[in-house]
PDB file of C-alpha atoms and ligand atoms in Angstrom:
ATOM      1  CA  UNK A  19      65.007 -76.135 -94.818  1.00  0.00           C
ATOM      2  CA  UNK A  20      67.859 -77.544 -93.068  1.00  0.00           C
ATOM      3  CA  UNK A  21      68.184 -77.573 -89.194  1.00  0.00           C
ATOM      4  CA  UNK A  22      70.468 -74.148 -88.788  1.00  0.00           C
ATOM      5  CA  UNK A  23      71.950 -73.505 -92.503  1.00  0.00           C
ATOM      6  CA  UNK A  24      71.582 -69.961 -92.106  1.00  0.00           C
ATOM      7  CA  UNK A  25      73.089 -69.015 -88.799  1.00  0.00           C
ATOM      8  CA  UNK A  26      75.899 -66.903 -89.351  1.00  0.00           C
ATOM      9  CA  UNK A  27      75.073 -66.173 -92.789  1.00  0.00           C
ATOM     10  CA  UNK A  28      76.121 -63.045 -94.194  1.00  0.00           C
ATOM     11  CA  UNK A  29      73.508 -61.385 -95.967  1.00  0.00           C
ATOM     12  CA  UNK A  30      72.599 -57.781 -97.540  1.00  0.00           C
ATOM     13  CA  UNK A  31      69.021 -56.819 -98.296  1.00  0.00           C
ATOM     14  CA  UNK A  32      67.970 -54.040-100.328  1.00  0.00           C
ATOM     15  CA  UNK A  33      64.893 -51.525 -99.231  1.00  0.00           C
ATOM     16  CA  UNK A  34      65.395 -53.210 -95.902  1.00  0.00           C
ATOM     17  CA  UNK A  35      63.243 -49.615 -94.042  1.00  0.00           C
ATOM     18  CA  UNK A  36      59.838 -51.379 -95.236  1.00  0.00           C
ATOM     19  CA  UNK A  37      57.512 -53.819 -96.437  1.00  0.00           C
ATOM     20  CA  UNK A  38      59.170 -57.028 -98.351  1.00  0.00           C
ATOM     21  CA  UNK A  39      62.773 -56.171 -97.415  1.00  0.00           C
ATOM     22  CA  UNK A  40      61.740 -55.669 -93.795  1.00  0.00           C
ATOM     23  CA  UNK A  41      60.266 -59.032 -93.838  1.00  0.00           C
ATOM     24  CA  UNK A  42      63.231 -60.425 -95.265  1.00  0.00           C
ATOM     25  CA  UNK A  43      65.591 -59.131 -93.108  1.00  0.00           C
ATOM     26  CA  UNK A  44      63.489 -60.371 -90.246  1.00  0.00           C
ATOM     27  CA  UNK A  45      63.224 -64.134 -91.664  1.00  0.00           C
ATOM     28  CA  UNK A  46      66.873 -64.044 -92.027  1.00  0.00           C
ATOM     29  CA  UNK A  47      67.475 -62.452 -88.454  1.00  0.00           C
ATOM     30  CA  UNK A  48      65.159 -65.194 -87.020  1.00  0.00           C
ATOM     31  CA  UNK A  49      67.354 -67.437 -88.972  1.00  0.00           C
ATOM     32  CA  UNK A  50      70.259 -66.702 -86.957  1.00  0.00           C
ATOM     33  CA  UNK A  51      71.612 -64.062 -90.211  1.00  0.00           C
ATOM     34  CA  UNK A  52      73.707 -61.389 -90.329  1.00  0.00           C
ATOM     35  CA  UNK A  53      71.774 -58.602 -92.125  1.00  0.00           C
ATOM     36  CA  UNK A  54      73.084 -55.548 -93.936  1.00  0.00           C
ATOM     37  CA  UNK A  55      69.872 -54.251 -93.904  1.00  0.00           C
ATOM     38  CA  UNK A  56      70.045 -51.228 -96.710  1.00  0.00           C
ATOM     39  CA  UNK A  57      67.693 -48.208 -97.529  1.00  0.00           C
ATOM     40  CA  UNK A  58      67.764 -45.150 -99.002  1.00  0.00           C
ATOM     41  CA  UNK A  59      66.013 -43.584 -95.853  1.00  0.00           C
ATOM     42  CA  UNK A  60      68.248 -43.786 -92.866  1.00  0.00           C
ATOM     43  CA  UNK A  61      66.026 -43.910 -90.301  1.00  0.00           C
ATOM     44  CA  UNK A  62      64.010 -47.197 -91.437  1.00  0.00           C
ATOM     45  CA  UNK A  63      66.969 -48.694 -92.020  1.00  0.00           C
ATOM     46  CA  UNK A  64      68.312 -48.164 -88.348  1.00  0.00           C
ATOM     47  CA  UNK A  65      64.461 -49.007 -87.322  1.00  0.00           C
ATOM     48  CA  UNK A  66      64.513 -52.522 -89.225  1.00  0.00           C
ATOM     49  CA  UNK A  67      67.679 -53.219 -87.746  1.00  0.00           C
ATOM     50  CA  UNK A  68      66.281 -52.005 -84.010  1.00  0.00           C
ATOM     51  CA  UNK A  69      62.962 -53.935 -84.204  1.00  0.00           C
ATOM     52  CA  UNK A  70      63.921 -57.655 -85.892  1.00  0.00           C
ATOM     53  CA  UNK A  71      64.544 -60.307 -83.055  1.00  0.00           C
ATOM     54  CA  UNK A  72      67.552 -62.365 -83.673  1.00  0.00           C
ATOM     55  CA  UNK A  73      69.418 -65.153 -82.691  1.00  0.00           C
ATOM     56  CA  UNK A  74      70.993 -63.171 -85.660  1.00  0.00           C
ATOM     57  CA  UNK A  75      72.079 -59.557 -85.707  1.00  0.00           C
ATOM     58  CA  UNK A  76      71.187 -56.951 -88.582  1.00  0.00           C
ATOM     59  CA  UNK A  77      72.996 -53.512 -89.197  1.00  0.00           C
ATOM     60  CA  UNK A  78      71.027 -50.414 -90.783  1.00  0.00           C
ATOM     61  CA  UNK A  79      72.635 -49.076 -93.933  1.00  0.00           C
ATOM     62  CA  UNK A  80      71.811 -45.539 -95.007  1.00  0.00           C
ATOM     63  CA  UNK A  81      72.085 -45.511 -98.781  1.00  0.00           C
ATOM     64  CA  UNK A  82      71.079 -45.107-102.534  1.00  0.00           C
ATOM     65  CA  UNK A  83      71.011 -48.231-104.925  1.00  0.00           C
ATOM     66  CA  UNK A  84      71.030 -45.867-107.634  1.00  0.00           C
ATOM     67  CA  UNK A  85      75.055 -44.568-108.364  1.00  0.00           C
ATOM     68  CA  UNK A  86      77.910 -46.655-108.605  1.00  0.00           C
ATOM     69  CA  UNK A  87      79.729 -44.276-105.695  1.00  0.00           C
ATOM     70  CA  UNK A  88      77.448 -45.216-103.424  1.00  0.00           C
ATOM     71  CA  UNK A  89      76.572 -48.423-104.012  1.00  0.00           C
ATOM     72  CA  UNK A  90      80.800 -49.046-103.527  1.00  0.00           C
ATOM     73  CA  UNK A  91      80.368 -47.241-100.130  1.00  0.00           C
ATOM     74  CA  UNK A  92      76.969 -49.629 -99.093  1.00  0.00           C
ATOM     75  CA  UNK A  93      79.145 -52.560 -99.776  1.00  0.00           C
ATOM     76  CA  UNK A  94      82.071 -51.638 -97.963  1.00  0.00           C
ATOM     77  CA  UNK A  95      80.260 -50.713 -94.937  1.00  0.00           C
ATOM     78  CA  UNK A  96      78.466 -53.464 -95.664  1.00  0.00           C
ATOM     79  CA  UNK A  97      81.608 -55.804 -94.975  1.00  0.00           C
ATOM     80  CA  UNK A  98      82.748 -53.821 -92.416  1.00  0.00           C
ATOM     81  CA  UNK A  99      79.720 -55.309 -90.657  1.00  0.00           C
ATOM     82  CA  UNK A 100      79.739 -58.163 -92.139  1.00  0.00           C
ATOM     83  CA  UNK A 101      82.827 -59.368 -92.982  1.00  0.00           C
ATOM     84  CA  UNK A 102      81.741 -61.036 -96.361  1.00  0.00           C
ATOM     85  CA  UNK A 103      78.828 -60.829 -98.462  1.00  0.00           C
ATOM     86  CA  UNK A 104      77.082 -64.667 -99.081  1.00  0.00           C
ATOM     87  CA  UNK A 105      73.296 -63.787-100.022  1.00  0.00           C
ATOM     88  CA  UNK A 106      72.440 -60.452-101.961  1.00  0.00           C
ATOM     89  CA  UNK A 107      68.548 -59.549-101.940  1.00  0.00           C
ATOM     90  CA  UNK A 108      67.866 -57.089-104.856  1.00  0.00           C
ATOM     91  CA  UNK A 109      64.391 -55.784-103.052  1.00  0.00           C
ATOM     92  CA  UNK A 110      64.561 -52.185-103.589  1.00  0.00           C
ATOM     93  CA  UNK A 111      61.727 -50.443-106.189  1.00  0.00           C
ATOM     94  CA  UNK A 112      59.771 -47.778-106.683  1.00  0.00           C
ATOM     95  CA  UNK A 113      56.199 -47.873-108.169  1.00  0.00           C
ATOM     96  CA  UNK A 114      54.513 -44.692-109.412  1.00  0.00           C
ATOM     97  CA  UNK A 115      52.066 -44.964-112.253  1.00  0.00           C
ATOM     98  CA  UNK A 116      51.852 -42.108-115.009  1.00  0.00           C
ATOM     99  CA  UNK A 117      50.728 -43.269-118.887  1.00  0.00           C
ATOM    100  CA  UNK A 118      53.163 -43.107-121.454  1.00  0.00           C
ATOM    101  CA  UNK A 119      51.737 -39.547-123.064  1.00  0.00           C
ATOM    102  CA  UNK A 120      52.572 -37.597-119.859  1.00  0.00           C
ATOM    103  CA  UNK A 121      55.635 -39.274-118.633  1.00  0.00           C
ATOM    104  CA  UNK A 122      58.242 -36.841-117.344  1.00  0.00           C
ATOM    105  CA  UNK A 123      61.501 -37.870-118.637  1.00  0.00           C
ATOM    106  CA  UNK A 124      62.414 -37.897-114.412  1.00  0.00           C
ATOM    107  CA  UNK A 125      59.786 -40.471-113.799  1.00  0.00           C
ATOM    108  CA  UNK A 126      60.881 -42.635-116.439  1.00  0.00           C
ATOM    109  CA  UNK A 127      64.725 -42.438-115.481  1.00  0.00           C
ATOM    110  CA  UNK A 128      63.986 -42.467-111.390  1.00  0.00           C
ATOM    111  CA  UNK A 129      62.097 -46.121-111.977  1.00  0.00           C
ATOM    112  CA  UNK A 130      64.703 -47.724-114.158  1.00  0.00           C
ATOM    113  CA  UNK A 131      67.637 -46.705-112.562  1.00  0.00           C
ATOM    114  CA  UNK A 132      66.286 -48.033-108.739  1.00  0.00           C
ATOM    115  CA  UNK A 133      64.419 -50.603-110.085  1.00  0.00           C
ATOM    116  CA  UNK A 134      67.228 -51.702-112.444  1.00  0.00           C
ATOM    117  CA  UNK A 135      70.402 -50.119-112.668  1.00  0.00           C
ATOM    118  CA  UNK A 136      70.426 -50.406-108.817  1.00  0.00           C
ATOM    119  CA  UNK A 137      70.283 -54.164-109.047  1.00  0.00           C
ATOM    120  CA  UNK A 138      72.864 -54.236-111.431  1.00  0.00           C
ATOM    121  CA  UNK A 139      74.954 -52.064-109.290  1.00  0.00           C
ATOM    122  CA  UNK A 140      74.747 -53.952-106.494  1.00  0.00           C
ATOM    123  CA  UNK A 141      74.733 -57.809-108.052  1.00  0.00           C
ATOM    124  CA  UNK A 142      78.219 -56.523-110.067  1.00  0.00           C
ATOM    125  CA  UNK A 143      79.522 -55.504-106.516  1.00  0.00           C
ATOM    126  CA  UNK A 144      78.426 -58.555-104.381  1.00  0.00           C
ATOM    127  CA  UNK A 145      79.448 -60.912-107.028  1.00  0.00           C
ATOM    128  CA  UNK A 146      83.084 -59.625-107.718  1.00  0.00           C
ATOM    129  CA  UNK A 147      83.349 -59.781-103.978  1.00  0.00           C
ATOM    130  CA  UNK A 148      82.121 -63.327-103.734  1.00  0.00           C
ATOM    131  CA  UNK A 149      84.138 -64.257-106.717  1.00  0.00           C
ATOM    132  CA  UNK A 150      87.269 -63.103-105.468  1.00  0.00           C
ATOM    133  CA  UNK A 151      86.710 -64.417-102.129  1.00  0.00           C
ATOM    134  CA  UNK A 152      85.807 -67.998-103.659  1.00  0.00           C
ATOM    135  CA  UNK A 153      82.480 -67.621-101.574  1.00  0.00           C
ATOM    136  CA  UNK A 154      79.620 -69.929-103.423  1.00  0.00           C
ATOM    137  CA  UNK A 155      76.645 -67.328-102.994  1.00  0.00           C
ATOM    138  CA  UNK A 156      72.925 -66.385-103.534  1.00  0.00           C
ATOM    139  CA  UNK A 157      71.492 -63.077-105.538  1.00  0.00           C
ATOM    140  CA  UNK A 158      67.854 -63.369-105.548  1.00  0.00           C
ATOM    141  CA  UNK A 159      66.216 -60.476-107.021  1.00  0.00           C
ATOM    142  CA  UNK A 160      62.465 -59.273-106.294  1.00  0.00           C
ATOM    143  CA  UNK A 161      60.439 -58.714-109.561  1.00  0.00           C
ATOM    144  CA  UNK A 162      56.951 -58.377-109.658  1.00  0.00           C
ATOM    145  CA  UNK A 163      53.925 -60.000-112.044  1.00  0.00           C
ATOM    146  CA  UNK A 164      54.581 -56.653-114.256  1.00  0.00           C
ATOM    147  CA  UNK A 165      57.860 -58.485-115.645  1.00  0.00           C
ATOM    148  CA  UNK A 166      55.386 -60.499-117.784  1.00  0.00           C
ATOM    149  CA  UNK A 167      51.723 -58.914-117.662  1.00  0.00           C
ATOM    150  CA  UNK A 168      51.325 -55.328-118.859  1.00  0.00           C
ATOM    151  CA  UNK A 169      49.720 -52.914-117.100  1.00  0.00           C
ATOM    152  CA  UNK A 170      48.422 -49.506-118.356  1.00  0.00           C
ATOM    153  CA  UNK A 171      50.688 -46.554-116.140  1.00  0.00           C
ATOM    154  CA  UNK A 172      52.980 -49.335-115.638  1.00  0.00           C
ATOM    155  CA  UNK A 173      55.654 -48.889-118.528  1.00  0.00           C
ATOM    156  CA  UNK A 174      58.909 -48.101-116.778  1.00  0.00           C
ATOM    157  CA  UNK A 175      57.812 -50.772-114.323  1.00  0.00           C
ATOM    158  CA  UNK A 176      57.169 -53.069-116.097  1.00  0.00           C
ATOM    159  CA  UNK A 177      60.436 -52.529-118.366  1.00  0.00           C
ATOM    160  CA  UNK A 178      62.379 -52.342-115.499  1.00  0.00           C
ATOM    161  CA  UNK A 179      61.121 -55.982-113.513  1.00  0.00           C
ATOM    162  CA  UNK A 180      61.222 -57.890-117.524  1.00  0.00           C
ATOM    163  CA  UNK A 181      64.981 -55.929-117.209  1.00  0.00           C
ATOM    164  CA  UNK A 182      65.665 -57.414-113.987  1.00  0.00           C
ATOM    165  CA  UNK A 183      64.433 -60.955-114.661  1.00  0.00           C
ATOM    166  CA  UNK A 184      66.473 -61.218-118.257  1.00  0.00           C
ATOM    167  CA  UNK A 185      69.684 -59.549-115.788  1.00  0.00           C
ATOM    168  CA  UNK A 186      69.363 -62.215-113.580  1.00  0.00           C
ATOM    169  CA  UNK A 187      69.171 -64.939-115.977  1.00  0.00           C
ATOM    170  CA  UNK A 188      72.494 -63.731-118.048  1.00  0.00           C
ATOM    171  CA  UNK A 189      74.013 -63.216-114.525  1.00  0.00           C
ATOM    172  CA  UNK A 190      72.607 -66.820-113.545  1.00  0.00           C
ATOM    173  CA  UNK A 191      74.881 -68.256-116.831  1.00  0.00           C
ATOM    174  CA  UNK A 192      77.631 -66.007-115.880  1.00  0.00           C
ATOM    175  CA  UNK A 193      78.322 -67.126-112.297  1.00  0.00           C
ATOM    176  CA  UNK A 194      77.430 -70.655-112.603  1.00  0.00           C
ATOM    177  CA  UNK A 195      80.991 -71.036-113.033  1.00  0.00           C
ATOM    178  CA  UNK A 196      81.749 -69.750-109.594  1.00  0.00           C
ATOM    179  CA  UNK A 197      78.941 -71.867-108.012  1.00  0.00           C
ATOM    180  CA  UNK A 198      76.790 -68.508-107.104  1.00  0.00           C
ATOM    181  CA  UNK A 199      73.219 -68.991-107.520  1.00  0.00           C
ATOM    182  CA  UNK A 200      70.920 -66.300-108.879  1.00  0.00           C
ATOM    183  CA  UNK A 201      67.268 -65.966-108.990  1.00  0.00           C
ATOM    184  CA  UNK A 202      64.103 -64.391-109.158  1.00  0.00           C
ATOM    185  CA  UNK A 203      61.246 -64.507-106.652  1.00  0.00           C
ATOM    186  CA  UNK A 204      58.248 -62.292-108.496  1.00  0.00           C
ATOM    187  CA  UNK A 205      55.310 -61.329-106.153  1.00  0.00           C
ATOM    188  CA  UNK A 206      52.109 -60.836-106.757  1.00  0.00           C
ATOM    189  CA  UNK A 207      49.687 -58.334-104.286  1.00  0.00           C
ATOM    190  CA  UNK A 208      51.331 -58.164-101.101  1.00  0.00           C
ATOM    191  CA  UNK A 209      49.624 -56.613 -98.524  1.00  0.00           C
ATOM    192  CA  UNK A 210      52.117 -54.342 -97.065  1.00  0.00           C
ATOM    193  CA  UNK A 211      50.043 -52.611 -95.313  1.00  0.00           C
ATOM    194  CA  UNK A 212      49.409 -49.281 -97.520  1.00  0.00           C
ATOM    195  CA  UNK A 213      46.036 -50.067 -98.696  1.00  0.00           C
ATOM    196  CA  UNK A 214      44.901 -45.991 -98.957  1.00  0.00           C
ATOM    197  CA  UNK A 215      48.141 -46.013-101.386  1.00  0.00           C
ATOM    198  CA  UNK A 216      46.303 -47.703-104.147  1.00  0.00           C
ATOM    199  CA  UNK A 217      43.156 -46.959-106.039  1.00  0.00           C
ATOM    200  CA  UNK A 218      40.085 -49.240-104.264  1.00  0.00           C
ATOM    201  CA  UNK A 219      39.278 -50.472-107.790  1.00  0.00           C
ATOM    202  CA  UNK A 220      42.604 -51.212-108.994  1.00  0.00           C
ATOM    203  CA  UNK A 221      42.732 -53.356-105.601  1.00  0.00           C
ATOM    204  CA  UNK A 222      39.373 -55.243-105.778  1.00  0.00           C
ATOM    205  CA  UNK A 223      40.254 -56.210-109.766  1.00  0.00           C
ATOM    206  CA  UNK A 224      43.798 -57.311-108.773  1.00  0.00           C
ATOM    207  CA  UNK A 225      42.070 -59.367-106.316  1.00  0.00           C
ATOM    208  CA  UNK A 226      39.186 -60.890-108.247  1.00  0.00           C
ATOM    209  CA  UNK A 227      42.179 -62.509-110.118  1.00  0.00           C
ATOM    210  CA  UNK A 228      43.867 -64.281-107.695  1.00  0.00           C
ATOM    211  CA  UNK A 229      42.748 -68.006-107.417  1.00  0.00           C
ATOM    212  CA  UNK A 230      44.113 -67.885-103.437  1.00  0.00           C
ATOM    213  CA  UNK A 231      41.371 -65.545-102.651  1.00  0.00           C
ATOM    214  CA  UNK A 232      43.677 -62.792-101.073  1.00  0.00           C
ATOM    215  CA  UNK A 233      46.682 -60.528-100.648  1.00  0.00           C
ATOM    216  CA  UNK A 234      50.007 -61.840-100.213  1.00  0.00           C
ATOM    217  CA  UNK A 235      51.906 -61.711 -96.903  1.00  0.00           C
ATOM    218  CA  UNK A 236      55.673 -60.012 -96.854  1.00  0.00           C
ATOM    219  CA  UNK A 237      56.611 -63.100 -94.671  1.00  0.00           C
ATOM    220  CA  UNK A 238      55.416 -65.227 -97.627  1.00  0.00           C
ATOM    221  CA  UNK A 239      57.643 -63.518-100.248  1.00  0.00           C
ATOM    222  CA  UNK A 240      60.302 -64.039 -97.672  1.00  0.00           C
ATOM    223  CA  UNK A 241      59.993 -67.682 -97.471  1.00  0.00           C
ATOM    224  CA  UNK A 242      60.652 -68.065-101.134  1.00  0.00           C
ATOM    225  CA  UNK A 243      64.073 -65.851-100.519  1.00  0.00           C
ATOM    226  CA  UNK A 244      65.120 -68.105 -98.179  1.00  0.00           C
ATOM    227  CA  UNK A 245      63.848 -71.555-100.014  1.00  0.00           C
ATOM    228  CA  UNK A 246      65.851 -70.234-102.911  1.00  0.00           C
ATOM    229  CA  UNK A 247      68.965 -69.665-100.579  1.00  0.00           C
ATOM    230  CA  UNK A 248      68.982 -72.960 -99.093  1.00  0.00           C
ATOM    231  CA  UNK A 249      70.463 -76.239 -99.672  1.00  0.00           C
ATOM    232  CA  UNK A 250      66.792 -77.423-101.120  1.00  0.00           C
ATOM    233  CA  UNK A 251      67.567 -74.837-103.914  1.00  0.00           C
ATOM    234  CA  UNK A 252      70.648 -75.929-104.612  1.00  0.00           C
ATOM    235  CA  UNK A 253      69.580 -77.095-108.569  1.00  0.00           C
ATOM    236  CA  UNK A 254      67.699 -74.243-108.880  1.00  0.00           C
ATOM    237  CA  UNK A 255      69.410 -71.228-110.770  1.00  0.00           C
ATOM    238  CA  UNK A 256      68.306 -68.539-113.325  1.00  0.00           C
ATOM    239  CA  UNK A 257      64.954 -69.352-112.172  1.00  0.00           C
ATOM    240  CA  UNK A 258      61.602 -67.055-111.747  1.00  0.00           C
ATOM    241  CA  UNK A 259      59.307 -67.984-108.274  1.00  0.00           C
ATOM    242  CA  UNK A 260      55.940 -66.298-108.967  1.00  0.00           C
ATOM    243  CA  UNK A 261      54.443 -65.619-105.403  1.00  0.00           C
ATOM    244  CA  UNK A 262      51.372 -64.598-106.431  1.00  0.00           C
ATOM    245  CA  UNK A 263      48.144 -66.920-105.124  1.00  0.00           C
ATOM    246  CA  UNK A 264      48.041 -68.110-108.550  1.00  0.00           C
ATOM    247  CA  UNK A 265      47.466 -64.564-110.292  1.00  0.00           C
ATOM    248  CA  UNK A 266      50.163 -64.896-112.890  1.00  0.00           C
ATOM    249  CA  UNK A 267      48.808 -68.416-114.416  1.00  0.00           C
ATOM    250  CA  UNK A 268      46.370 -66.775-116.025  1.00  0.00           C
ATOM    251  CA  UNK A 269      42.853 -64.684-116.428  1.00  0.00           C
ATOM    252  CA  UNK A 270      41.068 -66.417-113.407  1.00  0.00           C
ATOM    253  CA  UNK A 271      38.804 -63.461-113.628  1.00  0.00           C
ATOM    254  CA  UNK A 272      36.922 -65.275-116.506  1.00  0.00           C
ATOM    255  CA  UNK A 273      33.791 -67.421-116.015  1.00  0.00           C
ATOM    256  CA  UNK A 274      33.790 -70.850-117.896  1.00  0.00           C
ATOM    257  CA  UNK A 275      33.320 -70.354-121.368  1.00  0.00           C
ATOM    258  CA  UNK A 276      30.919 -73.991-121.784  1.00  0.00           C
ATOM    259  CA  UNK A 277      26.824 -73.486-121.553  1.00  0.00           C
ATOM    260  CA  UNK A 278      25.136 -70.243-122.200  1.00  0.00           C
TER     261      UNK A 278
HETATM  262  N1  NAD B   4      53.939 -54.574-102.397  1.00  0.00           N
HETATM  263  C1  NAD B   4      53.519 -55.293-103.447  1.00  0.00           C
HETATM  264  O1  NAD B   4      52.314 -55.612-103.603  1.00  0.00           O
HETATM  265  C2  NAD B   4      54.527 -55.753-104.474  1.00  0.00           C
HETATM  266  C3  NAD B   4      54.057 -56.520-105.549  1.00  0.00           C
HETATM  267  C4  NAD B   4      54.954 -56.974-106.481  1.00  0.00           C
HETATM  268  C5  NAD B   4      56.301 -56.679-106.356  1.00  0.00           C
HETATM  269  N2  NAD B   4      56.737 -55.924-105.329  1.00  0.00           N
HETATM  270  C6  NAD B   4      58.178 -55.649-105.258  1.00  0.00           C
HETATM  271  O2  NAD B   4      58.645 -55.966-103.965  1.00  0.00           O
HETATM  272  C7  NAD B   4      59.709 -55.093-103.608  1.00  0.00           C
HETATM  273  C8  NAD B   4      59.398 -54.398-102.292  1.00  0.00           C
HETATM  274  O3  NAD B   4      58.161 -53.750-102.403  1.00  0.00           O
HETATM  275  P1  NAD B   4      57.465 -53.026-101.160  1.00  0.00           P
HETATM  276  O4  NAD B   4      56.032 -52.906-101.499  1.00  0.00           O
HETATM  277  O5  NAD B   4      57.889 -53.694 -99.907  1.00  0.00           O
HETATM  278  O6  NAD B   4      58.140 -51.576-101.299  1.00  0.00           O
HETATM  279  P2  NAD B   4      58.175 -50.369-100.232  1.00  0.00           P
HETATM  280  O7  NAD B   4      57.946 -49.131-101.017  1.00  0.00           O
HETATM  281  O8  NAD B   4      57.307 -50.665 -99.059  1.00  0.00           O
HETATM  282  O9  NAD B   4      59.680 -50.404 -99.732  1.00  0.00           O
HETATM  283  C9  NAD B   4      60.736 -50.185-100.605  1.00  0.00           C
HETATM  284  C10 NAD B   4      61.903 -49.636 -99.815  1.00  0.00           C
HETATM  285  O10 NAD B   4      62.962 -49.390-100.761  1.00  0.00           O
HETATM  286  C11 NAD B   4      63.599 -48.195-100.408  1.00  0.00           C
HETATM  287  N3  NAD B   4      64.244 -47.603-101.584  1.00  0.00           N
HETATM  288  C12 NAD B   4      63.646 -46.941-102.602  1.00  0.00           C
HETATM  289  N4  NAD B   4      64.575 -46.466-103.457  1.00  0.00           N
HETATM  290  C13 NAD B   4      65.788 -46.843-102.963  1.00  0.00           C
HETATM  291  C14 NAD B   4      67.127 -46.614-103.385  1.00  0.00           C
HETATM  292  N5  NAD B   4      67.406 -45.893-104.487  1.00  0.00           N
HETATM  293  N6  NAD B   4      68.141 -47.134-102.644  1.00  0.00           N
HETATM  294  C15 NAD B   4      67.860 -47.833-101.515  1.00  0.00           C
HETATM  295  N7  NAD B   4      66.614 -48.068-101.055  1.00  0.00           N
HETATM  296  C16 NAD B   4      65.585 -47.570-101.772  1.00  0.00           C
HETATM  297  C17 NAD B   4      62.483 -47.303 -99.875  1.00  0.00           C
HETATM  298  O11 NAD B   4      62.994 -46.271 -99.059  1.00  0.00           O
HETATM  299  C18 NAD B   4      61.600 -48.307 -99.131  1.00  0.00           C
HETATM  300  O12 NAD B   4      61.927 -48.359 -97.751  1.00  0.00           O
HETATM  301  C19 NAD B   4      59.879 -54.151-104.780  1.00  0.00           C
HETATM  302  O13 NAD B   4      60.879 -54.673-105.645  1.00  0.00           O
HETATM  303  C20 NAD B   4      58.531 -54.186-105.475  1.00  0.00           C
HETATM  304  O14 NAD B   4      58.612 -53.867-106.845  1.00  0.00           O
HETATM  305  C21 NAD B   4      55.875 -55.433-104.377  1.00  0.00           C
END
């Protein structure tokens, strides 16, 4: 990455109060960034924006994703921080699990309209902003392996990151006209440090399939933000980053099918 192409940016990162968005306000704060740093909780926000060590600066944003009211009042305070809006990071999710024959109707709405109509919300928003203010800008949106490999408990998931990766992709044709870049950066298992979250078993199976041999770091899924928001990017557009150790190639869990 280029000596110093971030310092100054102005950048707003969804789910900023934990885990991946944390680390990717803190990569762009140690970029020399300006970070709206957005969540739905108010005090992780303000604590992301306390604990991340500059030479840039990030602002906590109390907020929901979810409505178009408030997602118009995270963008203007947003600018009033900010000043412009050049990188948007749709991070933001929720992940329960239920199977299909005893969703709630809630469940099923709560996961698509955070996980999707949230990044809709806020993409629309940032770009009309960038487009109007002739500003050549980045929306990289987090996915997740589910866009592409089903998982049982996982349907309004995994609808909602396929959702999100076909969004970006239409958005990616759509702005190219305006020079603003969109993308996808999908993770794989990312330790984010809520292993008692997650069934042991569910863990150790994910794991057995991941050539790299272990969990994904936030700071890694962070570096392929950035890489997509730099100058080394710069051909790079309605494209899909799996950072996953190698999980989403394929079955690694299978032996070699040769011999006996
Ligand atoms: N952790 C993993 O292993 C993993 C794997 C694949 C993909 N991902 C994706 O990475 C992203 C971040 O995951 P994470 O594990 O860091 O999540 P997390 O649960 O640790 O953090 C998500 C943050 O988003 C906030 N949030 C939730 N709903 C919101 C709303 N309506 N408006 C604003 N903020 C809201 C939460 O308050 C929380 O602070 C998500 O898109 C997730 O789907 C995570």
């Amino acid at each position: 990455m280029s000596e110093g192409e971030f310092a100054a940016r102005r950048v707003v990162v969804t789910g900023a109060g934990a885990g991946i968005g944390r680390a990717i306000t803190a990569a762009f704060v140690r970029e020399g960034a300006w970070v709206a740093a957005v969540d739905l909780v108010a005090e992780r926000a303000a604590e992301t924006a306390a604990i991340v060590e500059g030479p840039g600066r990030a602002f906590g944003i109390a907020g929901d994703i979810r409505a178009s009211r408030s997602v118009d009042r995270i963008v203007e305070e947003a600018l009033g921080h900010l000043g412009r809006i050049e990188v948007l990071v749709n991070n933001a999710a929720i992940y329960p699990n239920c199977p299909v024959l005893e969703m709630p109707d809630e469940q099923w709405d709560a996961v698509i309209e955070t996980n999707l109509r949230g990044p809709f919300l806020m993409s629309r928003a940032a770009a009309r902003q960038m487009v109007a203010g002739g500003i050549r800008g980045h929306i990289v949106s987090v996915a997740s392996g589910a866009y592409k490999s089903a998982r049982r408990g996982a349907s309004h998931y995994c609808a909602s990151k396929a959702g999100v990766v076909m969004l970006s992709k239409v958005l990616a044709q759509e702005l190219a006209e305006h020079g603003i870049h969109v993308n996808v950066v999908s993770p794989g298992l990312i330790d984010v440090g809520r292993r008692g979250d997650v069934n042991p078993t569910y863990r150790e199976t994910l794991l057995r399939n991941i050539p790299w041999g272990r969990m994904g770091r936030p700071s890694e899924i962070a570096d392929a933000v950035l890489f997509l928001c730099s100058r080394r990017a710069e051909y790079v557009t309605g494209a899909v980053l799996d950072v996953d150790g190698g999980s989403g190639a394929g079955r690694f869990f299978l032996p070699y099918s040769r011999g006996a």
